[in-house]
Amino acid sequence: MTVINALILVDIQKDFCPGGSLAVPAGDEVVPLANELQEHFDYVIATQDWHPSDHVSFADNHPGAKVGEVIDVHGLPQIMWPRHCVQDSAGAEFHPDLDTIVDKVIHKGADKTVDSYSAFFDNEHQRATGLADYLTENGITDIFIIGLATDYCVKYTCIDAIALGFKTYVIIDACRGIDLNPGDVQAAIDNMKALGVKIITSKTIFDFANQLKAV
Ligand code: VGL
Ligand code: ZN
């Protein structure tokens, strides 16, 4: 079977970078790698967390709720996040240094009633974002995931990707995590590995490209 690969840039947005409202520690460090990696893939897809102002995940939409607290929404635990990545706001924009001439942009979290960590489905698995259809329509078999945050959107995107049957890699040095509870990032990595996700580093990609050049 022909291998067609795609690099997926998960949520490399201003609000998830230092200075943003839900800054992932050192989140901006993934940007140079994200740019260098792009030329090595058949397709490049970028996702944007894209919430309406009245989104269920924002603590300030729940009187009395505090950031970091967990509330029950339709029987699912929902972490209260600071307001972030509001549709069309500056914070929802891609990091200004990210190369965004990509093949496809996917928005997630646009339904006010449910959060969406995965780039494929909302957390209740009710609505698809269009990512799976895009991959299938283009014959993409292997996906390489980078971006923010390792312990949320990267992890949940991997869980769905594996369930959908994609060969799934995480380029771990091009990811950064939140670690709301210390150990969350390591647990996410262990979790992804256990599901069959291949955890690699960007060196593997660059070395492979150099070997091809030498022949
Ligand atoms: C994310 C928390 C809330 C992420 C999105 O992109 O990892 N995390 N919304
Ligand atoms: Zn969000």
PDB file of C-alpha atoms and ligand atoms in Angstrom:
ATOM      1  CA  MET A   1       0.000   0.000   0.000  1.00  0.00           C
ATOM      2  CA  THR A   2       1.233   3.476  -0.817  1.00  0.00           C
ATOM      3  CA  VAL A   3       2.273   5.500   2.196  1.00  0.00           C
ATOM      4  CA  ILE A   4       1.068   9.083   2.105  1.00  0.00           C
ATOM      5  CA  ASN A   5       1.989  11.136   5.129  1.00  0.00           C
ATOM      6  CA  ALA A   6       0.756  14.314   6.744  1.00  0.00           C
ATOM      7  CA  LEU A   7       2.223  16.602   9.384  1.00  0.00           C
ATOM      8  CA  ILE A   8      -0.449  17.901  11.736  1.00  0.00           C
ATOM      9  CA  LEU A   9       0.329  21.151  13.572  1.00  0.00           C
ATOM     10  CA  VAL A  10      -1.890  21.115  16.641  1.00  0.00           C
ATOM     11  CA  ASP A  11      -3.047  24.450  18.084  1.00  0.00           C
ATOM     12  CA  ILE A  12       0.166  26.501  17.655  1.00  0.00           C
ATOM     13  CA  GLN A  13      -1.743  29.637  18.560  1.00  0.00           C
ATOM     14  CA  LYS A  14      -0.901  32.839  20.422  1.00  0.00           C
ATOM     15  CA  ASP A  15      -3.027  32.003  23.477  1.00  0.00           C
ATOM     16  CA  PHE A  16      -1.081  28.746  24.002  1.00  0.00           C
ATOM     17  CA  CYS A  17       2.299  30.506  23.787  1.00  0.00           C
ATOM     18  CA  PRO A  18       4.046  32.637  26.432  1.00  0.00           C
ATOM     19  CA  GLY A  19       2.080  35.880  26.824  1.00  0.00           C
ATOM     20  CA  GLY A  20      -1.173  34.144  25.875  1.00  0.00           C
ATOM     21  CA  SER A  21      -4.112  33.495  28.190  1.00  0.00           C
ATOM     22  CA  LEU A  22      -3.528  29.706  28.436  1.00  0.00           C
ATOM     23  CA  ALA A  23       0.212  29.714  27.892  1.00  0.00           C
ATOM     24  CA  VAL A  24       1.832  26.297  27.622  1.00  0.00           C
ATOM     25  CA  PRO A  25       5.311  26.580  29.187  1.00  0.00           C
ATOM     26  CA  ALA A  26       7.809  27.195  26.343  1.00  0.00           C
ATOM     27  CA  GLY A  27       5.021  26.600  23.816  1.00  0.00           C
ATOM     28  CA  ASP A  28       6.681  28.935  21.329  1.00  0.00           C
ATOM     29  CA  GLU A  29       9.766  26.681  21.211  1.00  0.00           C
ATOM     30  CA  VAL A  30       7.944  24.342  18.821  1.00  0.00           C
ATOM     31  CA  VAL A  31       7.615  27.005  16.112  1.00  0.00           C
ATOM     32  CA  PRO A  32      11.080  26.738  14.451  1.00  0.00           C
ATOM     33  CA  LEU A  33      10.787  22.941  14.323  1.00  0.00           C
ATOM     34  CA  ALA A  34       7.234  23.160  12.991  1.00  0.00           C
ATOM     35  CA  ASN A  35       8.565  25.304  10.146  1.00  0.00           C
ATOM     36  CA  GLU A  36      11.584  23.089   9.382  1.00  0.00           C
ATOM     37  CA  LEU A  37       9.571  19.887   9.394  1.00  0.00           C
ATOM     38  CA  GLN A  38       6.900  20.985   6.923  1.00  0.00           C
ATOM     39  CA  GLU A  39       8.863  20.382   3.691  1.00  0.00           C
ATOM     40  CA  HIS A  40       9.343  16.717   4.588  1.00  0.00           C
ATOM     41  CA  PHE A  41       5.663  15.757   4.366  1.00  0.00           C
ATOM     42  CA  ASP A  42       3.180  15.193   1.556  1.00  0.00           C
ATOM     43  CA  TYR A  43       0.511  17.225   3.343  1.00  0.00           C
ATOM     44  CA  VAL A  44       0.575  19.788   6.136  1.00  0.00           C
ATOM     45  CA  ILE A  45      -2.549  20.404   8.192  1.00  0.00           C
ATOM     46  CA  ALA A  46      -2.907  22.984  10.966  1.00  0.00           C
ATOM     47  CA  THR A  47      -5.573  22.984  13.665  1.00  0.00           C
ATOM     48  CA  GLN A  48      -6.947  25.941  15.594  1.00  0.00           C
ATOM     49  CA  ASP A  49      -8.773  25.789  18.892  1.00  0.00           C
ATOM     50  CA  TRP A  50     -11.741  27.978  17.935  1.00  0.00           C
ATOM     51  CA  HIS A  51     -14.186  28.718  20.725  1.00  0.00           C
ATOM     52  CA  PRO A  52     -17.286  30.936  20.770  1.00  0.00           C
ATOM     53  CA  SER A  53     -17.250  33.580  23.530  1.00  0.00           C
ATOM     54  CA  ASP A  54     -19.853  31.654  25.555  1.00  0.00           C
ATOM     55  CA  HIS A  55     -17.891  28.378  25.445  1.00  0.00           C
ATOM     56  CA  VAL A  56     -18.523  25.835  28.197  1.00  0.00           C
ATOM     57  CA  SER A  57     -14.800  25.438  29.016  1.00  0.00           C
ATOM     58  CA  PHE A  58     -14.307  29.074  30.100  1.00  0.00           C
ATOM     59  CA  ALA A  59     -14.347  29.499  33.891  1.00  0.00           C
ATOM     60  CA  ASP A  60     -15.808  33.003  33.529  1.00  0.00           C
ATOM     61  CA  ASN A  61     -18.933  31.560  31.875  1.00  0.00           C
ATOM     62  CA  HIS A  62     -19.739  29.708  35.126  1.00  0.00           C
ATOM     63  CA  PRO A  63     -20.445  32.056  38.040  1.00  0.00           C
ATOM     64  CA  GLY A  64     -18.239  31.087  40.980  1.00  0.00           C
ATOM     65  CA  ALA A  65     -16.091  28.608  39.038  1.00  0.00           C
ATOM     66  CA  LYS A  66     -12.325  28.851  39.336  1.00  0.00           C
ATOM     67  CA  VAL A  67      -9.699  28.130  36.710  1.00  0.00           C
ATOM     68  CA  GLY A  68      -8.368  24.591  37.119  1.00  0.00           C
ATOM     69  CA  GLU A  69     -11.528  23.358  38.842  1.00  0.00           C
ATOM     70  CA  VAL A  70     -13.381  20.409  37.300  1.00  0.00           C
ATOM     71  CA  ILE A  71     -17.152  20.649  36.829  1.00  0.00           C
ATOM     72  CA  ASP A  72     -19.663  18.154  35.456  1.00  0.00           C
ATOM     73  CA  VAL A  73     -21.043  18.911  31.982  1.00  0.00           C
ATOM     74  CA  HIS A  74     -23.581  16.378  30.635  1.00  0.00           C
ATOM     75  CA  GLY A  75     -21.946  13.753  32.857  1.00  0.00           C
ATOM     76  CA  LEU A  76     -18.424  14.432  31.584  1.00  0.00           C
ATOM     77  CA  PRO A  77     -15.729  16.112  33.667  1.00  0.00           C
ATOM     78  CA  GLN A  78     -14.889  19.532  32.242  1.00  0.00           C
ATOM     79  CA  ILE A  79     -11.779  21.434  33.323  1.00  0.00           C
ATOM     80  CA  MET A  80     -12.364  25.146  33.775  1.00  0.00           C
ATOM     81  CA  TRP A  81      -9.878  26.950  31.548  1.00  0.00           C
ATOM     82  CA  PRO A  82      -9.119  30.629  31.301  1.00  0.00           C
ATOM     83  CA  ARG A  83     -10.878  32.233  28.325  1.00  0.00           C
ATOM     84  CA  HIS A  84      -8.721  31.347  25.301  1.00  0.00           C
ATOM     85  CA  CYS A  85      -8.750  31.060  21.505  1.00  0.00           C
ATOM     86  CA  VAL A  86     -12.007  32.960  21.049  1.00  0.00           C
ATOM     87  CA  GLN A  87     -13.013  32.850  17.369  1.00  0.00           C
ATOM     88  CA  ASP A  88     -11.500  35.733  15.364  1.00  0.00           C
ATOM     89  CA  SER A  89      -9.661  37.150  18.410  1.00  0.00           C
ATOM     90  CA  ALA A  90      -5.916  37.902  18.387  1.00  0.00           C
ATOM     91  CA  GLY A  91      -5.291  35.037  20.826  1.00  0.00           C
ATOM     92  CA  ALA A  92      -6.759  32.514  18.397  1.00  0.00           C
ATOM     93  CA  GLU A  93      -4.309  33.493  15.657  1.00  0.00           C
ATOM     94  CA  PHE A  94      -1.442  31.196  14.808  1.00  0.00           C
ATOM     95  CA  HIS A  95       1.919  32.111  16.357  1.00  0.00           C
ATOM     96  CA  PRO A  96       3.171  34.971  14.173  1.00  0.00           C
ATOM     97  CA  ASP A  97       6.376  33.105  13.199  1.00  0.00           C
ATOM     98  CA  LEU A  98       4.612  29.896  12.169  1.00  0.00           C
ATOM     99  CA  ASP A  99       4.577  29.160   8.446  1.00  0.00           C
ATOM    100  CA  THR A 100       0.871  28.771   7.747  1.00  0.00           C
ATOM    101  CA  ILE A 101       0.791  28.231   3.993  1.00  0.00           C
ATOM    102  CA  VAL A 102      -0.630  24.794   4.720  1.00  0.00           C
ATOM    103  CA  ASP A 103      -2.899  22.434   2.772  1.00  0.00           C
ATOM    104  CA  LYS A 104      -5.761  22.525   5.249  1.00  0.00           C
ATOM    105  CA  VAL A 105      -6.841  24.326   8.416  1.00  0.00           C
ATOM    106  CA  ILE A 106      -9.170  22.523  10.814  1.00  0.00           C
ATOM    107  CA  HIS A 107     -11.147  24.346  13.519  1.00  0.00           C
ATOM    108  CA  LYS A 108     -12.069  22.579  16.763  1.00  0.00           C
ATOM    109  CA  GLY A 109     -14.100  23.513  19.839  1.00  0.00           C
ATOM    110  CA  ALA A 110     -16.559  25.678  17.905  1.00  0.00           C
ATOM    111  CA  ASP A 111     -19.633  24.187  19.603  1.00  0.00           C
ATOM    112  CA  LYS A 112     -20.315  26.187  22.780  1.00  0.00           C
ATOM    113  CA  THR A 113     -21.792  23.191  24.620  1.00  0.00           C
ATOM    114  CA  VAL A 114     -18.857  20.789  24.458  1.00  0.00           C
ATOM    115  CA  ASP A 115     -15.061  20.970  24.610  1.00  0.00           C
ATOM    116  CA  SER A 116     -12.905  19.414  21.916  1.00  0.00           C
ATOM    117  CA  TYR A 117      -9.382  18.344  22.758  1.00  0.00           C
ATOM    118  CA  SER A 118      -9.090  15.977  19.804  1.00  0.00           C
ATOM    119  CA  ALA A 119      -8.627  17.439  16.329  1.00  0.00           C
ATOM    120  CA  PHE A 120     -11.069  14.757  15.048  1.00  0.00           C
ATOM    121  CA  PHE A 121     -14.135  14.846  17.331  1.00  0.00           C
ATOM    122  CA  ASP A 122     -15.599  16.787  20.245  1.00  0.00           C
ATOM    123  CA  ASN A 123     -15.116  15.261  23.704  1.00  0.00           C
ATOM    124  CA  GLU A 124     -18.552  13.595  23.495  1.00  0.00           C
ATOM    125  CA  HIS A 125     -17.746  12.138  20.058  1.00  0.00           C
ATOM    126  CA  GLN A 126     -20.894  13.670  18.579  1.00  0.00           C
ATOM    127  CA  ARG A 127     -19.434  15.853  15.832  1.00  0.00           C
ATOM    128  CA  ALA A 128     -16.509  15.422  13.492  1.00  0.00           C
ATOM    129  CA  THR A 129     -14.263  18.361  12.600  1.00  0.00           C
ATOM    130  CA  GLY A 130     -13.674  17.191   9.036  1.00  0.00           C
ATOM    131  CA  LEU A 131     -10.100  16.050   9.689  1.00  0.00           C
ATOM    132  CA  ALA A 132     -10.797  12.326   9.229  1.00  0.00           C
ATOM    133  CA  ASP A 133     -12.634  12.957   5.942  1.00  0.00           C
ATOM    134  CA  TYR A 134      -9.796  15.145   4.687  1.00  0.00           C
ATOM    135  CA  LEU A 135      -7.205  12.467   5.481  1.00  0.00           C
ATOM    136  CA  THR A 136      -9.271   9.709   3.890  1.00  0.00           C
ATOM    137  CA  GLU A 137     -10.140  11.703   0.758  1.00  0.00           C
ATOM    138  CA  ASN A 138      -6.445  12.333   0.171  1.00  0.00           C
ATOM    139  CA  GLY A 139      -5.339   8.766   0.826  1.00  0.00           C
ATOM    140  CA  ILE A 140      -3.261   9.797   3.828  1.00  0.00           C
ATOM    141  CA  THR A 141      -2.161   6.714   5.784  1.00  0.00           C
ATOM    142  CA  ASP A 142       0.473   8.008   8.222  1.00  0.00           C
ATOM    143  CA  ILE A 143       0.153  11.078  10.413  1.00  0.00           C
ATOM    144  CA  PHE A 144       2.860  12.894  12.346  1.00  0.00           C
ATOM    145  CA  ILE A 145       1.568  15.075  15.163  1.00  0.00           C
ATOM    146  CA  ILE A 146       3.296  18.061  16.749  1.00  0.00           C
ATOM    147  CA  GLY A 147       2.221  21.111  18.741  1.00  0.00           C
ATOM    148  CA  LEU A 148       0.297  22.045  21.880  1.00  0.00           C
ATOM    149  CA  ALA A 149      -0.507  20.712  24.326  1.00  0.00           C
ATOM    150  CA  THR A 150       1.051  17.250  24.733  1.00  0.00           C
ATOM    151  CA  ASP A 151      -1.277  16.284  27.598  1.00  0.00           C
ATOM    152  CA  TYR A 152      -4.506  17.554  25.966  1.00  0.00           C
ATOM    153  CA  CYS A 153      -4.958  18.132  22.276  1.00  0.00           C
ATOM    154  CA  VAL A 154      -1.949  16.108  21.128  1.00  0.00           C
ATOM    155  CA  LYS A 155      -2.926  13.152  23.321  1.00  0.00           C
ATOM    156  CA  TYR A 156      -6.633  13.136  22.433  1.00  0.00           C
ATOM    157  CA  THR A 157      -5.898  13.604  18.741  1.00  0.00           C
ATOM    158  CA  CYS A 158      -3.674  10.498  18.931  1.00  0.00           C
ATOM    159  CA  ILE A 159      -6.327   8.444  20.718  1.00  0.00           C
ATOM    160  CA  ASP A 160      -8.835   9.127  17.918  1.00  0.00           C
ATOM    161  CA  ALA A 161      -6.224   8.705  15.168  1.00  0.00           C
ATOM    162  CA  ILE A 162      -5.322   5.219  16.386  1.00  0.00           C
ATOM    163  CA  ALA A 163      -8.991   4.257  16.741  1.00  0.00           C
ATOM    164  CA  LEU A 164      -9.561   5.417  13.141  1.00  0.00           C
ATOM    165  CA  GLY A 165      -6.698   3.222  11.929  1.00  0.00           C
ATOM    166  CA  PHE A 166      -4.070   5.803  11.006  1.00  0.00           C
ATOM    167  CA  LYS A 167      -0.417   4.962  11.578  1.00  0.00           C
ATOM    168  CA  THR A 168       0.308   7.633  14.151  1.00  0.00           C
ATOM    169  CA  TYR A 169       3.576   9.258  15.190  1.00  0.00           C
ATOM    170  CA  VAL A 170       4.239  12.025  17.699  1.00  0.00           C
ATOM    171  CA  ILE A 171       7.388  14.089  17.138  1.00  0.00           C
ATOM    172  CA  ILE A 172       7.885  14.700  20.805  1.00  0.00           C
ATOM    173  CA  ASP A 173      10.560  17.427  20.742  1.00  0.00           C
ATOM    174  CA  ALA A 174       8.112  19.504  18.694  1.00  0.00           C
ATOM    175  CA  CYS A 175       5.425  19.272  21.414  1.00  0.00           C
ATOM    176  CA  ARG A 176       5.043  21.042  24.765  1.00  0.00           C
ATOM    177  CA  GLY A 177       2.606  20.229  27.561  1.00  0.00           C
ATOM    178  CA  ILE A 178       0.649  22.022  30.285  1.00  0.00           C
ATOM    179  CA  ASP A 179       1.361  19.620  33.231  1.00  0.00           C
ATOM    180  CA  LEU A 180      -1.564  21.049  35.235  1.00  0.00           C
ATOM    181  CA  ASN A 181      -0.744  18.232  37.659  1.00  0.00           C
ATOM    182  CA  PRO A 182       2.995  17.464  37.543  1.00  0.00           C
ATOM    183  CA  GLY A 183       3.457  14.141  35.732  1.00  0.00           C
ATOM    184  CA  ASP A 184       0.571  14.714  33.290  1.00  0.00           C
ATOM    185  CA  VAL A 185       2.908  15.033  30.311  1.00  0.00           C
ATOM    186  CA  GLN A 186       4.799  11.827  31.103  1.00  0.00           C
ATOM    187  CA  ALA A 187       1.508  10.000  31.721  1.00  0.00           C
ATOM    188  CA  ALA A 188       0.236  11.243  28.342  1.00  0.00           C
ATOM    189  CA  ILE A 189       3.364   9.929  26.607  1.00  0.00           C
ATOM    190  CA  ASP A 190       3.010   6.526  28.343  1.00  0.00           C
ATOM    191  CA  ASN A 191      -0.674   6.459  27.422  1.00  0.00           C
ATOM    192  CA  MET A 192      -0.007   7.230  23.743  1.00  0.00           C
ATOM    193  CA  LYS A 193       2.753   4.599  23.565  1.00  0.00           C
ATOM    194  CA  ALA A 194       0.456   1.973  25.093  1.00  0.00           C
ATOM    195  CA  LEU A 195      -2.104   2.690  22.354  1.00  0.00           C
ATOM    196  CA  GLY A 196       0.466   2.066  19.628  1.00  0.00           C
ATOM    197  CA  VAL A 197       1.531   5.634  18.880  1.00  0.00           C
ATOM    198  CA  LYS A 198       5.182   5.816  17.818  1.00  0.00           C
ATOM    199  CA  ILE A 199       7.026   8.470  19.824  1.00  0.00           C
ATOM    200  CA  ILE A 200       9.922   9.820  17.753  1.00  0.00           C
ATOM    201  CA  THR A 201      12.053  12.961  17.568  1.00  0.00           C
ATOM    202  CA  SER A 202      12.549  15.414  14.731  1.00  0.00           C
ATOM    203  CA  LYS A 203      16.087  14.035  14.294  1.00  0.00           C
ATOM    204  CA  THR A 204      14.570  10.842  12.875  1.00  0.00           C
ATOM    205  CA  ILE A 205      12.818  12.879  10.180  1.00  0.00           C
ATOM    206  CA  PHE A 206      15.833  15.045   9.362  1.00  0.00           C
ATOM    207  CA  ASP A 207      18.242  12.053   9.333  1.00  0.00           C
ATOM    208  CA  PHE A 208      15.928  10.154   6.992  1.00  0.00           C
ATOM    209  CA  ALA A 209      15.714  13.132   4.644  1.00  0.00           C
ATOM    210  CA  ASN A 210      19.533  13.432   4.634  1.00  0.00           C
ATOM    211  CA  GLN A 211      19.950   9.737   3.852  1.00  0.00           C
ATOM    212  CA  LEU A 212      17.613  10.110   0.874  1.00  0.00           C
ATOM    213  CA  LYS A 213      19.643  13.077  -0.352  1.00  0.00           C
ATOM    214  CA  ALA A 214      22.846  10.999  -0.240  1.00  0.00           C
ATOM    215  CA  VAL A 215      21.622   8.252  -2.565  1.00  0.00           C
TER     216      VAL A 215
HETATM  217  C1  VGL B   1      -6.174  22.767  24.712  1.00  0.00           C
HETATM  218  C2  VGL B   1      -6.915  23.087  26.846  1.00  0.00           C
HETATM  219  C3  VGL B   1      -8.036  23.741  26.377  1.00  0.00           C
HETATM  220  C4  VGL B   1      -5.098  22.233  23.806  1.00  0.00           C
HETATM  221  C5  VGL B   1      -7.295  23.402  24.219  1.00  0.00           C
HETATM  222  O1  VGL B   1      -4.993  22.706  22.645  1.00  0.00           O
HETATM  223  O2  VGL B   1      -4.329  21.348  24.249  1.00  0.00           O
HETATM  224  N1  VGL B   1      -6.002  22.595  26.013  1.00  0.00           N
HETATM  225  N2  VGL B   1      -8.212  23.896  25.061  1.00  0.00           N
HETATM  226 ZN    ZN B   2      -9.719  25.111  24.236  1.00  0.00          ZN
END
